[in-house]
mmCIF file of C-alpha atoms in Angstrom:
data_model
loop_
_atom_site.group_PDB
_atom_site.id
_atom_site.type_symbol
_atom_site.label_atom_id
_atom_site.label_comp_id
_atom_site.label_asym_id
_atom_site.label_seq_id
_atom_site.Cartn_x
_atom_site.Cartn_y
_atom_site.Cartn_z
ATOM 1 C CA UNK A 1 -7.601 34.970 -6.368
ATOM 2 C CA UNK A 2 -8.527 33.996 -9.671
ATOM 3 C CA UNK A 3 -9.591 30.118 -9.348
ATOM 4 C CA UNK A 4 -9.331 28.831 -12.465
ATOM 5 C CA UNK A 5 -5.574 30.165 -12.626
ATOM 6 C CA UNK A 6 -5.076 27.999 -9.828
ATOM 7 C CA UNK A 7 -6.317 25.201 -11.131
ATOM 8 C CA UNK A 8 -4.017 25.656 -14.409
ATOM 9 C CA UNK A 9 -1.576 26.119 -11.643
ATOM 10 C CA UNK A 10 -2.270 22.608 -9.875
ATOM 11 C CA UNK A 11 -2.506 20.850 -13.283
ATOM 12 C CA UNK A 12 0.743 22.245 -14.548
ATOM 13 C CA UNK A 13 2.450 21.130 -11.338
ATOM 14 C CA UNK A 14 1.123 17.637 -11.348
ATOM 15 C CA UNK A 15 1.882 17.165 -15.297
ATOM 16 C CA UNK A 16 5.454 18.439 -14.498
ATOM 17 C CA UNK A 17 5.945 16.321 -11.670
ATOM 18 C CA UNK A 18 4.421 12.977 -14.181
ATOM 19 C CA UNK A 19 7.046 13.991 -16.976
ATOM 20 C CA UNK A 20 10.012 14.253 -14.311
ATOM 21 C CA UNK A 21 8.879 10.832 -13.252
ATOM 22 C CA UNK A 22 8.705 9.346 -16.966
ATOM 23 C CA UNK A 23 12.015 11.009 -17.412
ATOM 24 C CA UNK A 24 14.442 9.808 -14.442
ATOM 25 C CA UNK A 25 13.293 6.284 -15.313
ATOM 26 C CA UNK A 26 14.116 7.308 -19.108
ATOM 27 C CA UNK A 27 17.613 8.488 -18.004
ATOM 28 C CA UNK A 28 17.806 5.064 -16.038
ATOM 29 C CA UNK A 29 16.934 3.350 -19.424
ATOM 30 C CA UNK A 30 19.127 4.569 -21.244
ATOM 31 C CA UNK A 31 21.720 4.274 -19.264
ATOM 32 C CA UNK A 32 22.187 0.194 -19.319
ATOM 33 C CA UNK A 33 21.513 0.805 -22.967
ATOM 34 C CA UNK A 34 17.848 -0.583 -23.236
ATOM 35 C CA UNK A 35 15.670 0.728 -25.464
ATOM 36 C CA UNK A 36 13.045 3.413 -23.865
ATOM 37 C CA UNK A 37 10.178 3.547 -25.777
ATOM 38 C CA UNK A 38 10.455 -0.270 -26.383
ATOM 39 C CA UNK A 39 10.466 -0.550 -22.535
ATOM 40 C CA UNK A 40 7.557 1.765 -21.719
ATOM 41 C CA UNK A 41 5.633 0.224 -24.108
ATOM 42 C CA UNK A 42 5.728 -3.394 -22.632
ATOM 43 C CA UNK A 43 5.464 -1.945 -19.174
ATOM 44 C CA UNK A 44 2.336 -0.093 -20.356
ATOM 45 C CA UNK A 45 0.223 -2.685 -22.564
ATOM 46 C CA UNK A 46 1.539 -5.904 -22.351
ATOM 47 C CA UNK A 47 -0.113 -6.713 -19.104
ATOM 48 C CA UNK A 48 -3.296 -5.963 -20.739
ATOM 49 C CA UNK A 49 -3.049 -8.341 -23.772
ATOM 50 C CA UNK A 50 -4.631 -11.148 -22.385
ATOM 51 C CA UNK A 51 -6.766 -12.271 -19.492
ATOM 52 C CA UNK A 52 -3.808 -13.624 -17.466
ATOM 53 C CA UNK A 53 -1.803 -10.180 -17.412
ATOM 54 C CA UNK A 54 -5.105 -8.233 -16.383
ATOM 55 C CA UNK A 55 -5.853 -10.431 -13.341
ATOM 56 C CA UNK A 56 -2.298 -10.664 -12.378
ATOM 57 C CA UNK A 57 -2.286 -7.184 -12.018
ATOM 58 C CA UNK A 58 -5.344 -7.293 -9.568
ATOM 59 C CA UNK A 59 -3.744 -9.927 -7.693
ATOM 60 C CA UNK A 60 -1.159 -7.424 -7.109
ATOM 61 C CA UNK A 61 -3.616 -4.612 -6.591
ATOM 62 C CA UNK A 62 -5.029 -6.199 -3.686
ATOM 63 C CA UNK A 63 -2.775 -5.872 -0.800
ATOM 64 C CA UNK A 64 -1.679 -2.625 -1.988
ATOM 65 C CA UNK A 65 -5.178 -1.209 -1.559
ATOM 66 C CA UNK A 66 -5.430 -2.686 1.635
ATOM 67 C CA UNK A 67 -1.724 -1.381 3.046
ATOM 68 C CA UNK A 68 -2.272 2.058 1.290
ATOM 69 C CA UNK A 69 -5.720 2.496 3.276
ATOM 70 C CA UNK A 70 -3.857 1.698 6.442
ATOM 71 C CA UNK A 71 -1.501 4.264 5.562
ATOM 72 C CA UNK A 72 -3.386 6.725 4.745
ATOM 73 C CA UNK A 73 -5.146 6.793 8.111
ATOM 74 C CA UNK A 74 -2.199 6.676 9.689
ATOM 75 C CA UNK A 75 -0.397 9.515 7.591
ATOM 76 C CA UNK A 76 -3.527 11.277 7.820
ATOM 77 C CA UNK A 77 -3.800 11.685 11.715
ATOM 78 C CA UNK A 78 -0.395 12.671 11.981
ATOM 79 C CA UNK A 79 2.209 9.595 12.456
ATOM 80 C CA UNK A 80 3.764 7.738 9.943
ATOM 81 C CA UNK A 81 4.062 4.380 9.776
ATOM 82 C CA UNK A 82 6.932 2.781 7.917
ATOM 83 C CA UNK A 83 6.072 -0.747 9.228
ATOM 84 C CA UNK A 84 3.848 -2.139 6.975
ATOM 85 C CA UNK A 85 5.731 -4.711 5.719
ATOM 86 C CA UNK A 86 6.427 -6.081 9.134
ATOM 87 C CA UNK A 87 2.986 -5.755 10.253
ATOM 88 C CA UNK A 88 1.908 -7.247 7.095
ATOM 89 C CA UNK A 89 4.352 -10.491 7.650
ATOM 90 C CA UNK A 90 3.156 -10.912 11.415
ATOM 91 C CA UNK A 91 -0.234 -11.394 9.880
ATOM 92 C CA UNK A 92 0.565 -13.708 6.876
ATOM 93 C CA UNK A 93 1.592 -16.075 10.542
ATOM 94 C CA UNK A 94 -1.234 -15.232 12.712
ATOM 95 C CA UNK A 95 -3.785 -16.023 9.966
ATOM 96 C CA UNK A 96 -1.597 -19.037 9.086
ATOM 97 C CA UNK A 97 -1.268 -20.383 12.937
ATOM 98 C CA UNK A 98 -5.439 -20.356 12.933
ATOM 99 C CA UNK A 99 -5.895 -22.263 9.701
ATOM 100 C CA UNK A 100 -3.710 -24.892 10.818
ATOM 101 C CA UNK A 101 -4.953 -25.152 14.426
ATOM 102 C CA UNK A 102 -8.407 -25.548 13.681
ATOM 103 C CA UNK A 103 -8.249 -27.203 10.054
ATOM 104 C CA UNK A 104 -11.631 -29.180 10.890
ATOM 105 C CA UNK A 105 -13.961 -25.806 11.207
ATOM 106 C CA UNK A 106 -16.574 -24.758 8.422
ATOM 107 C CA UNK A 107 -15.135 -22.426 5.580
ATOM 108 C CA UNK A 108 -18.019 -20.158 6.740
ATOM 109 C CA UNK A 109 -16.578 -20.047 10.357
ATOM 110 C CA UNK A 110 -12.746 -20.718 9.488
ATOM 111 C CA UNK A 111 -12.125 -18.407 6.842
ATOM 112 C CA UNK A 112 -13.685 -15.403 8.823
ATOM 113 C CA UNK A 113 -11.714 -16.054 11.919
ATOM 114 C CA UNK A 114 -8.353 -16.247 9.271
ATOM 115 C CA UNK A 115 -8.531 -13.114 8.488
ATOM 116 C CA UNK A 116 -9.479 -11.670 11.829
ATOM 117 C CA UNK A 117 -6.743 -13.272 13.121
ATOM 118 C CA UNK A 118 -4.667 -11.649 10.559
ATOM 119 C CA UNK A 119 -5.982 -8.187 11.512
ATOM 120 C CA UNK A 120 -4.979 -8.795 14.816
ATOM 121 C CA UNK A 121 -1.283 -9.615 14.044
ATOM 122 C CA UNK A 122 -1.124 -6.462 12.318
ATOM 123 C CA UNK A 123 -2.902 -4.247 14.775
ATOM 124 C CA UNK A 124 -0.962 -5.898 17.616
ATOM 125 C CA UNK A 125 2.402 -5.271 16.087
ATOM 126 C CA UNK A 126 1.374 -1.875 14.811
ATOM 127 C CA UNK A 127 -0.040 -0.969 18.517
ATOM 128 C CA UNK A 128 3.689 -1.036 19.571
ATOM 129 C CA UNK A 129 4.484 1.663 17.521
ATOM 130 C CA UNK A 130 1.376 3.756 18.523
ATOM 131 C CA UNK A 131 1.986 3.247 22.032
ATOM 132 C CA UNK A 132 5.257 4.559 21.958
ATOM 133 C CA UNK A 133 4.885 7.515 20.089
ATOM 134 C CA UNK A 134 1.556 8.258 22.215
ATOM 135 C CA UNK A 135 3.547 7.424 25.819
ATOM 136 C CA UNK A 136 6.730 8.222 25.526
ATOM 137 C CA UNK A 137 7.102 10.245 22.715
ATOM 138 C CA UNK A 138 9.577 7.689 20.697
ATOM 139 C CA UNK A 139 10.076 8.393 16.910
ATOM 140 C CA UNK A 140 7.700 6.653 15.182
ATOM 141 C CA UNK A 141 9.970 6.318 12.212
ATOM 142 C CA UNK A 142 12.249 4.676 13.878
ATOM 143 C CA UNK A 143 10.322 2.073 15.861
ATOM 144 C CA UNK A 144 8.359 0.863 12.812
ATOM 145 C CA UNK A 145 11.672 0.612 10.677
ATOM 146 C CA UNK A 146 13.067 -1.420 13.843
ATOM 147 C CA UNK A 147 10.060 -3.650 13.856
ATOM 148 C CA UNK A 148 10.211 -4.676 10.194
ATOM 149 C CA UNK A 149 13.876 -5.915 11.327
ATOM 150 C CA UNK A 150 12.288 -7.750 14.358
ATOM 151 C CA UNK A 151 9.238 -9.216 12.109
ATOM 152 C CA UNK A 152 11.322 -10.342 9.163
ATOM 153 C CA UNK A 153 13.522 -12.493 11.933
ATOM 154 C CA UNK A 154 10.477 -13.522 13.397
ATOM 155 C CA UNK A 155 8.934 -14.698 10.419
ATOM 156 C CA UNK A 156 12.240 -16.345 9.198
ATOM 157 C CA UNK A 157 12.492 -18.211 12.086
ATOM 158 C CA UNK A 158 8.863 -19.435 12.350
ATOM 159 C CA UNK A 159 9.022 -20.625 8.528
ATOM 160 C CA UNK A 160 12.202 -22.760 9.783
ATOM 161 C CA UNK A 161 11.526 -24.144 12.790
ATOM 162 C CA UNK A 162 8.437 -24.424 14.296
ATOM 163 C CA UNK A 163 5.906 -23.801 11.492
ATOM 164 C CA UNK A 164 7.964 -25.668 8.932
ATOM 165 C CA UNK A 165 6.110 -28.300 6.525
ATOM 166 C CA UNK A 166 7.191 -31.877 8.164
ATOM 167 C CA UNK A 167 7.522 -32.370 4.448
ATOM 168 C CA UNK A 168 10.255 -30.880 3.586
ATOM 169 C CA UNK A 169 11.975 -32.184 6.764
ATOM 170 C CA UNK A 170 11.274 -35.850 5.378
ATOM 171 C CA UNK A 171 12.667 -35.236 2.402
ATOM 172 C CA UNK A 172 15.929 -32.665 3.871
ATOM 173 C CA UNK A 173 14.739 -29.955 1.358
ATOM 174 C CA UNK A 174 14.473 -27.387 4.364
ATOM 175 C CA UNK A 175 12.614 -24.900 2.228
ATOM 176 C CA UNK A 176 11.090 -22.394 4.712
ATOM 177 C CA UNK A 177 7.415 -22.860 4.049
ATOM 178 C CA UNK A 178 4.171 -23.768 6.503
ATOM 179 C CA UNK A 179 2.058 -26.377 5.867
ATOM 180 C CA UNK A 180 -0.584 -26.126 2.873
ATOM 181 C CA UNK A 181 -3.656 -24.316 4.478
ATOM 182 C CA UNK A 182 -7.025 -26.211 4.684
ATOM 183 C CA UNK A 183 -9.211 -25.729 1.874
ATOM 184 C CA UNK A 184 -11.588 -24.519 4.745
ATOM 185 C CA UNK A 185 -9.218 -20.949 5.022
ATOM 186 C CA UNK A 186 -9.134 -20.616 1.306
ATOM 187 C CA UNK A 187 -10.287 -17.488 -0.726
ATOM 188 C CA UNK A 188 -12.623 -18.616 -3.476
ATOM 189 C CA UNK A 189 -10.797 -17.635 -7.365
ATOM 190 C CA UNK A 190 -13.091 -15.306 -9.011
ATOM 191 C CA UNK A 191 -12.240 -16.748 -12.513
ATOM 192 C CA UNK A 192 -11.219 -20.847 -13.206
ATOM 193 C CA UNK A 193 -7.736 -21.242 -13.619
ATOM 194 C CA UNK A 194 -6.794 -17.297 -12.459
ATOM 195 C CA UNK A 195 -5.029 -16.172 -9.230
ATOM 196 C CA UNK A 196 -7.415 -13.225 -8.905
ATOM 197 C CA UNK A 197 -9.720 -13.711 -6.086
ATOM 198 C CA UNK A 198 -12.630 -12.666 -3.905
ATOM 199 C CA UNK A 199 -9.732 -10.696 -1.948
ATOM 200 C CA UNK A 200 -10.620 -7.868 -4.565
ATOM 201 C CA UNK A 201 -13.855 -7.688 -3.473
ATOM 202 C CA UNK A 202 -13.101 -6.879 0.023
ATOM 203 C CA UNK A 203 -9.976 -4.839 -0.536
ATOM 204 C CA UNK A 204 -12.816 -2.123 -2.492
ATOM 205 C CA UNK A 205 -15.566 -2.701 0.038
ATOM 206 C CA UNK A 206 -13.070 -1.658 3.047
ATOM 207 C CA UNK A 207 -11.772 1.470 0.689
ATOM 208 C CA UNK A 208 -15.790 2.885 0.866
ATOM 209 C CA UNK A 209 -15.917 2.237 4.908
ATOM 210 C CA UNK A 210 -12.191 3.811 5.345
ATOM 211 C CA UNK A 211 -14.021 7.305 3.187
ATOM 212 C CA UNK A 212 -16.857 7.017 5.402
ATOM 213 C CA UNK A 213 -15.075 6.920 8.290
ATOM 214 C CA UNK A 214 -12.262 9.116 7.829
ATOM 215 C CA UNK A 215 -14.471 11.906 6.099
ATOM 216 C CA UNK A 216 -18.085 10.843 7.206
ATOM 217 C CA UNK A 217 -17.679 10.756 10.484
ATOM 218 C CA UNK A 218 -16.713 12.714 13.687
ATOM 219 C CA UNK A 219 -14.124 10.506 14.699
ATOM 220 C CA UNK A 220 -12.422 10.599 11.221
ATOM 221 C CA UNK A 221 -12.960 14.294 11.420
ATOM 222 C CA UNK A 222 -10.917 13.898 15.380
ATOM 223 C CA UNK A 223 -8.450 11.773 13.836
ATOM 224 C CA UNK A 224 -7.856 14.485 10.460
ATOM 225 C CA UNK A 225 -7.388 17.223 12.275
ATOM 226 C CA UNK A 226 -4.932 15.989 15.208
ATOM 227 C CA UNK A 227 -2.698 15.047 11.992
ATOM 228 C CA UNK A 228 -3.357 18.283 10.352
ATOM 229 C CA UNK A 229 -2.392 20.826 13.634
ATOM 230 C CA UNK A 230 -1.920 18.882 16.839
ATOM 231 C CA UNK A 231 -1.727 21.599 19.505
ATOM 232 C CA UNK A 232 -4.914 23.607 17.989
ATOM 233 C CA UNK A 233 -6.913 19.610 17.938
ATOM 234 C CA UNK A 234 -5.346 19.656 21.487
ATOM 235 C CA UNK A 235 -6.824 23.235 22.169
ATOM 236 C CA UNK A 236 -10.169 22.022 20.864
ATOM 237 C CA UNK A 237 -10.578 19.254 23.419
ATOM 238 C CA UNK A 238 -9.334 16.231 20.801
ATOM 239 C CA UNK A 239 -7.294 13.560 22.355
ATOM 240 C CA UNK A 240 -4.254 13.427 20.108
ATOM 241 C CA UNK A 241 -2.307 10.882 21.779
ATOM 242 C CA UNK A 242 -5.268 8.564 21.532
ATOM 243 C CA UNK A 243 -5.558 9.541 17.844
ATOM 244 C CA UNK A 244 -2.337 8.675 17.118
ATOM 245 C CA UNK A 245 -2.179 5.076 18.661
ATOM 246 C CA UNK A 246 -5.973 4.472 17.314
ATOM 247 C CA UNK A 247 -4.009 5.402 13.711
ATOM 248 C CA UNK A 248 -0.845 2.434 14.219
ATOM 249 C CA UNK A 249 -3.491 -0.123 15.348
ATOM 250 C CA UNK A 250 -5.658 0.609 11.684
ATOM 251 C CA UNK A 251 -2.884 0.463 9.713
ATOM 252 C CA UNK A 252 -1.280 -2.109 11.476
ATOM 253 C CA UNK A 253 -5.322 -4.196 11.405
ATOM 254 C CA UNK A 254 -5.202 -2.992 6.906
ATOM 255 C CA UNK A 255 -1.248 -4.582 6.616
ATOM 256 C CA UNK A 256 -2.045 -7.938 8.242
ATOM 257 C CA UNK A 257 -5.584 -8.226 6.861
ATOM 258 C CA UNK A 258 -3.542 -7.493 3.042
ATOM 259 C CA UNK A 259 -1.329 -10.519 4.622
ATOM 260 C CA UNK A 260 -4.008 -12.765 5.062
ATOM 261 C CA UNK A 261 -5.518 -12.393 2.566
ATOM 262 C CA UNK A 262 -2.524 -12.887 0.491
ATOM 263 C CA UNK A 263 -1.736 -15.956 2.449
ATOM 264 C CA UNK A 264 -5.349 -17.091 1.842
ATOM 265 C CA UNK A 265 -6.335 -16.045 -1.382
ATOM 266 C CA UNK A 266 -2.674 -16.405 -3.445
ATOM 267 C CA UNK A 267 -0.058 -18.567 -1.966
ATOM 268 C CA UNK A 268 -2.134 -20.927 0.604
ATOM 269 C CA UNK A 269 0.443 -21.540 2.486
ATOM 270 C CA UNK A 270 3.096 -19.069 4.566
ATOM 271 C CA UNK A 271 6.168 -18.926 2.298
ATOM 272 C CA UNK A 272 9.349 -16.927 2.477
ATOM 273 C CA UNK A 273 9.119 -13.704 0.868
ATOM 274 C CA UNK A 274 5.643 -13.627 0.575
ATOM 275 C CA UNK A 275 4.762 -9.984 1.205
ATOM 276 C CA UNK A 276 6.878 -8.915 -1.996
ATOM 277 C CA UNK A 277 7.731 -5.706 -0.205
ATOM 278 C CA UNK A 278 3.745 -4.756 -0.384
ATOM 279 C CA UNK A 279 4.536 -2.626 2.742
ATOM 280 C CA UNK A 280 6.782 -0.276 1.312
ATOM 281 C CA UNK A 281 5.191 -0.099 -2.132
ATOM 282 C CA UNK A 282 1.854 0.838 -0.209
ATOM 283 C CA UNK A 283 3.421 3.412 1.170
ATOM 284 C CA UNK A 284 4.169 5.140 -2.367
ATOM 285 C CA UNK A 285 0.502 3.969 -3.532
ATOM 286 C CA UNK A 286 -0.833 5.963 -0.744
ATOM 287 C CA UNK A 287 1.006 9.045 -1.580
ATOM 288 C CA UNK A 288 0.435 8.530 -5.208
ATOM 289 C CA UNK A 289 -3.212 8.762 -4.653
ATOM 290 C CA UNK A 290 -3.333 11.430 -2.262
ATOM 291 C CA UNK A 291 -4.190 9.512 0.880
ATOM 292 C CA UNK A 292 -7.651 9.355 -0.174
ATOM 293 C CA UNK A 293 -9.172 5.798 -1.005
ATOM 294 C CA UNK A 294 -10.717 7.127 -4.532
ATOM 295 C CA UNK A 295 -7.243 8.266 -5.234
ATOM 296 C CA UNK A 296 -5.472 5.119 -3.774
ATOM 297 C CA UNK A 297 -7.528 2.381 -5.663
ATOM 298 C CA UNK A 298 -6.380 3.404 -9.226
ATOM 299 C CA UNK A 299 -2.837 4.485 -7.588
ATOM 300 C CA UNK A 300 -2.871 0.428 -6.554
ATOM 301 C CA UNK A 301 -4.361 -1.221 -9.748
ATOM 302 C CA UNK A 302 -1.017 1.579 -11.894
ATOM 303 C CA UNK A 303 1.317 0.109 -9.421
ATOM 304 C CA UNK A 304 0.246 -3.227 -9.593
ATOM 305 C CA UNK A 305 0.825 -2.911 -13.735
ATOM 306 C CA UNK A 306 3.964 -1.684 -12.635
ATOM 307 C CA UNK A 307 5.297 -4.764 -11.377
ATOM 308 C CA UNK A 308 3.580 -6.818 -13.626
ATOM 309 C CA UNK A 309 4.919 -4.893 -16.870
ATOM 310 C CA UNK A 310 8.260 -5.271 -15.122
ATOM 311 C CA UNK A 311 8.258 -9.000 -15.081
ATOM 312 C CA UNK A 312 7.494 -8.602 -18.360
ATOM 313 C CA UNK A 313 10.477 -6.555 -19.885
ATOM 314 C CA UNK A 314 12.667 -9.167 -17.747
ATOM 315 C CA UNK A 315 11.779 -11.814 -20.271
ATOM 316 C CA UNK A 316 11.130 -9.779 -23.307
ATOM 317 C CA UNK A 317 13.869 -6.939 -22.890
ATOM 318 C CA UNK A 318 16.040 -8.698 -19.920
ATOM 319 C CA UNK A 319 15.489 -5.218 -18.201
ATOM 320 C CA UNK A 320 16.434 -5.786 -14.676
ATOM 321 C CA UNK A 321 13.259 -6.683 -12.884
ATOM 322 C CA UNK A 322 14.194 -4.216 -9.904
ATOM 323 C CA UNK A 323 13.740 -1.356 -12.579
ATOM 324 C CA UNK A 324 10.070 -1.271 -10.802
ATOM 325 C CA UNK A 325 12.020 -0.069 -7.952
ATOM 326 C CA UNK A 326 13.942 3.129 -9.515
ATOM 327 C CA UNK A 327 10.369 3.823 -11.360
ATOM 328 C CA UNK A 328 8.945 4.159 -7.527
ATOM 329 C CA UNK A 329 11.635 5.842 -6.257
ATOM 330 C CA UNK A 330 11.032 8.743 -9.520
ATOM 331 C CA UNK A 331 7.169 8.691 -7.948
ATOM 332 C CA UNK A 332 8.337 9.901 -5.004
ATOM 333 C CA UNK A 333 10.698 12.241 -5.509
ATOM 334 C CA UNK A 334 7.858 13.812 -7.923
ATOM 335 C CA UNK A 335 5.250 13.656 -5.520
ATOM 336 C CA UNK A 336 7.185 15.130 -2.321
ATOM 337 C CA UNK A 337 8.271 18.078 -5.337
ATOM 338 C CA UNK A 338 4.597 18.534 -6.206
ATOM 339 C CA UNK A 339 3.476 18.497 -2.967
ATOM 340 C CA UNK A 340 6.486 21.118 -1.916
ATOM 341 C CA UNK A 341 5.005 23.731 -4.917
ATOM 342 C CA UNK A 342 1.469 23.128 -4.305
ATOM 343 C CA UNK A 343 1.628 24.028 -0.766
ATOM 344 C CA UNK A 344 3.780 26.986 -1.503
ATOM 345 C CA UNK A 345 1.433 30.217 -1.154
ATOM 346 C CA UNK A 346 3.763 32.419 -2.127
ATOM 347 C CA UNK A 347 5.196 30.263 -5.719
ATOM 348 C CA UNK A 348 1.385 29.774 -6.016
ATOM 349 C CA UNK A 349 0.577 33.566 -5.943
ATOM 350 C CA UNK A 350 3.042 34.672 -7.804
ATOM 351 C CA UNK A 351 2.584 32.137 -10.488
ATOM 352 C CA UNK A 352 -1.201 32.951 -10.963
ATOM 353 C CA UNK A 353 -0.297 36.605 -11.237
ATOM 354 C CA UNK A 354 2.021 36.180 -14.160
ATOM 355 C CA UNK A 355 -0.809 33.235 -15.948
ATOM 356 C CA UNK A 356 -3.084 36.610 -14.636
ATOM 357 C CA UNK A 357 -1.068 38.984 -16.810
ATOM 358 C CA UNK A 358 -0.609 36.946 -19.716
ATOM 359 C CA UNK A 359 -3.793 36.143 -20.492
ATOM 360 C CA UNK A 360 -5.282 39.599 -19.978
ATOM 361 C CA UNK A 361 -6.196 39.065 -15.966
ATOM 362 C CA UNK A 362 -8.706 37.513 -13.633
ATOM 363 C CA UNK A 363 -11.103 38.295 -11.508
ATOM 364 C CA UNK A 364 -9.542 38.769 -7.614
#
């Protein structure tokens, strides 16, 4: 088969799937009578109009490179995990509990053992899920979408009662916040007066070891191919079950390392809602970029101007902020269509004949 065809085959599917995107969200416009063009526009160069908008959006890219990693592995070796937020939140409160028990460390000692800690959380609570998919078999789906519930309560209940600031008790405000971290557990700002931080820095270094090791390596190569076709990995000697609760505790380690960091580098302090819902929008960054970390950095930094062009046609347009939300859910309904033609030998074939005819034929 002709392969440039099906390359002008790929292409054409990806650029329809884009348009249908750009066009549900248009529909959506236009239908609580905002202006479209006026609203893509902000969305799509505001952010970039000064230094503020540009680093926002890398604050934002951060812990959706880190989360869409995770995912990737975890989609990769065959289980998906919907509990990245969760995992995420239980380690924005392990990585917390260690800055304030040991505020009196070195920031060379403390900070390290933050965000271990925070990988921990997350690999702990994604283990769960792992474990019962690999033992008994549960729905994976389900038990990650359960924990979120259990996390969210957990973390609620943390933030307002035991791991409350004595603060706001003093004063009866109540707000559901820790203590402020020690400047020990703090991220260093790349830029004076900027939220972005050194975060970035690690969030790109782990995407090169997660390529290494998922397509470098034998183990990544173990891991791939009990996703791809479990009984042949099976047939081959691979140990699927141990692939697939390996897969829950990376993600799970990448979701509460993203919360950690967050919790270190942005906030510096636990706070209610402070993983923004990073969990489930990794989940479309990953798919947006093809599970593949050179595919999910640039799929983070788009999504990340995303919400930070939506903020932005809040004020300027008083387009419901949530609009980010309808734009993701037009991503994915154009990504699972792509991905339904593009793996669909026969549409494929058929449609490379017909380019094959048109243009005078190809070479078989």
């Amino acid at each position: 088969m002709n392969r440039t065809y099906r390359t002008l085959y790929s292409a054409a599917i990806i650029i329809a799937a884009a348009a249908a995107a750009v066009g549900i969200g248009a529909l959506v416009l236009m239908a609580i009578g905002v202006s479209v063009p006026e609203t893509y526009r902000v969305i799509l160069t505001e952010p970039f109009k000064d230094m503020y908008g540009i680093t926002e959006i890398l604050v934002r890219t951060v812990p959706l490179i880190l989360v869409g990693l995770g995912i990737a592995i975890s989609f990769r070796s065959g289980i998906l995990n919907i509990g990245a937020e969760g995992q995420m939140q239980i380690g924005i409160l392990a990585a917390t509990a260690v800055a304030l028990a040991l505020p009196d460390l070195p920031k060379w000692l403390l900070l390290p053992l933050v965000l271990l800690a925070g990988a921990l959380g997350g690999a702990l609570w994604g283990s769960i899920a792992g474990l019962l998919k690999a033992r008994l078999g549960v729905n994976e789906i389900l038990s990650t979408v359960m924990l979120n519930y259990i996390a969210a309560q957990f973390h609620g209940f943390l933030l307002r009662g035991p791991m409350i600031d004595p603060a706001e008790l003093q004063v009866g405000s109540g707000t559901p916040q820790s203590m402020r971290l020690p400047k020990a557990a703090w991220l260093d700002r790349i830029l004076t007066g900027y939220r972005l931080h050194w975060g970035l820095a690690i969030a790109l270094g782990l995407a090169v070891i997660v390529y290494f090791l998922m397509w470098r390596t034998t183990w990544g190569f173990r891991m791939r191919a009990a996703g791809a076709e479990a009984k042949a990995a099976r047939y081959a000697g691979i140990r699927v079950e141990s692939c697939l609760a390996a897969a829950m505790i990376l993600a799970g380690a990448f979701a509460g390392l993203a919360g950690a960091i967050e919790v270190t580098g942005v906030h510096r302090r636990a706070i209610e809602g402070i993983s923004a819902g990073y969990g489930f929008s990794g989940i479309v960054v990953a798919l947006f970029g093809g599970l593949h970390p050179a595919g999910i950095v640039p799929s983070a930094f788009f999504f990340g101007l995303l919400l930070i062009g939506a903020d932005m046609t809040q004020r300027a347009l008083s387009v419901p902020a949530n609009m980010v939300l309808v734009l993701q859910g037009a991503v994915i309904l154009s990504i699972v269509s792509a991905k339904t033609w593009l793996n669909d030998p026969y549409a494929r074939d058929k449609a490379v004949r017909k380019m094959a005819a048109l243009f005078g034929g190809g070479r078989k």
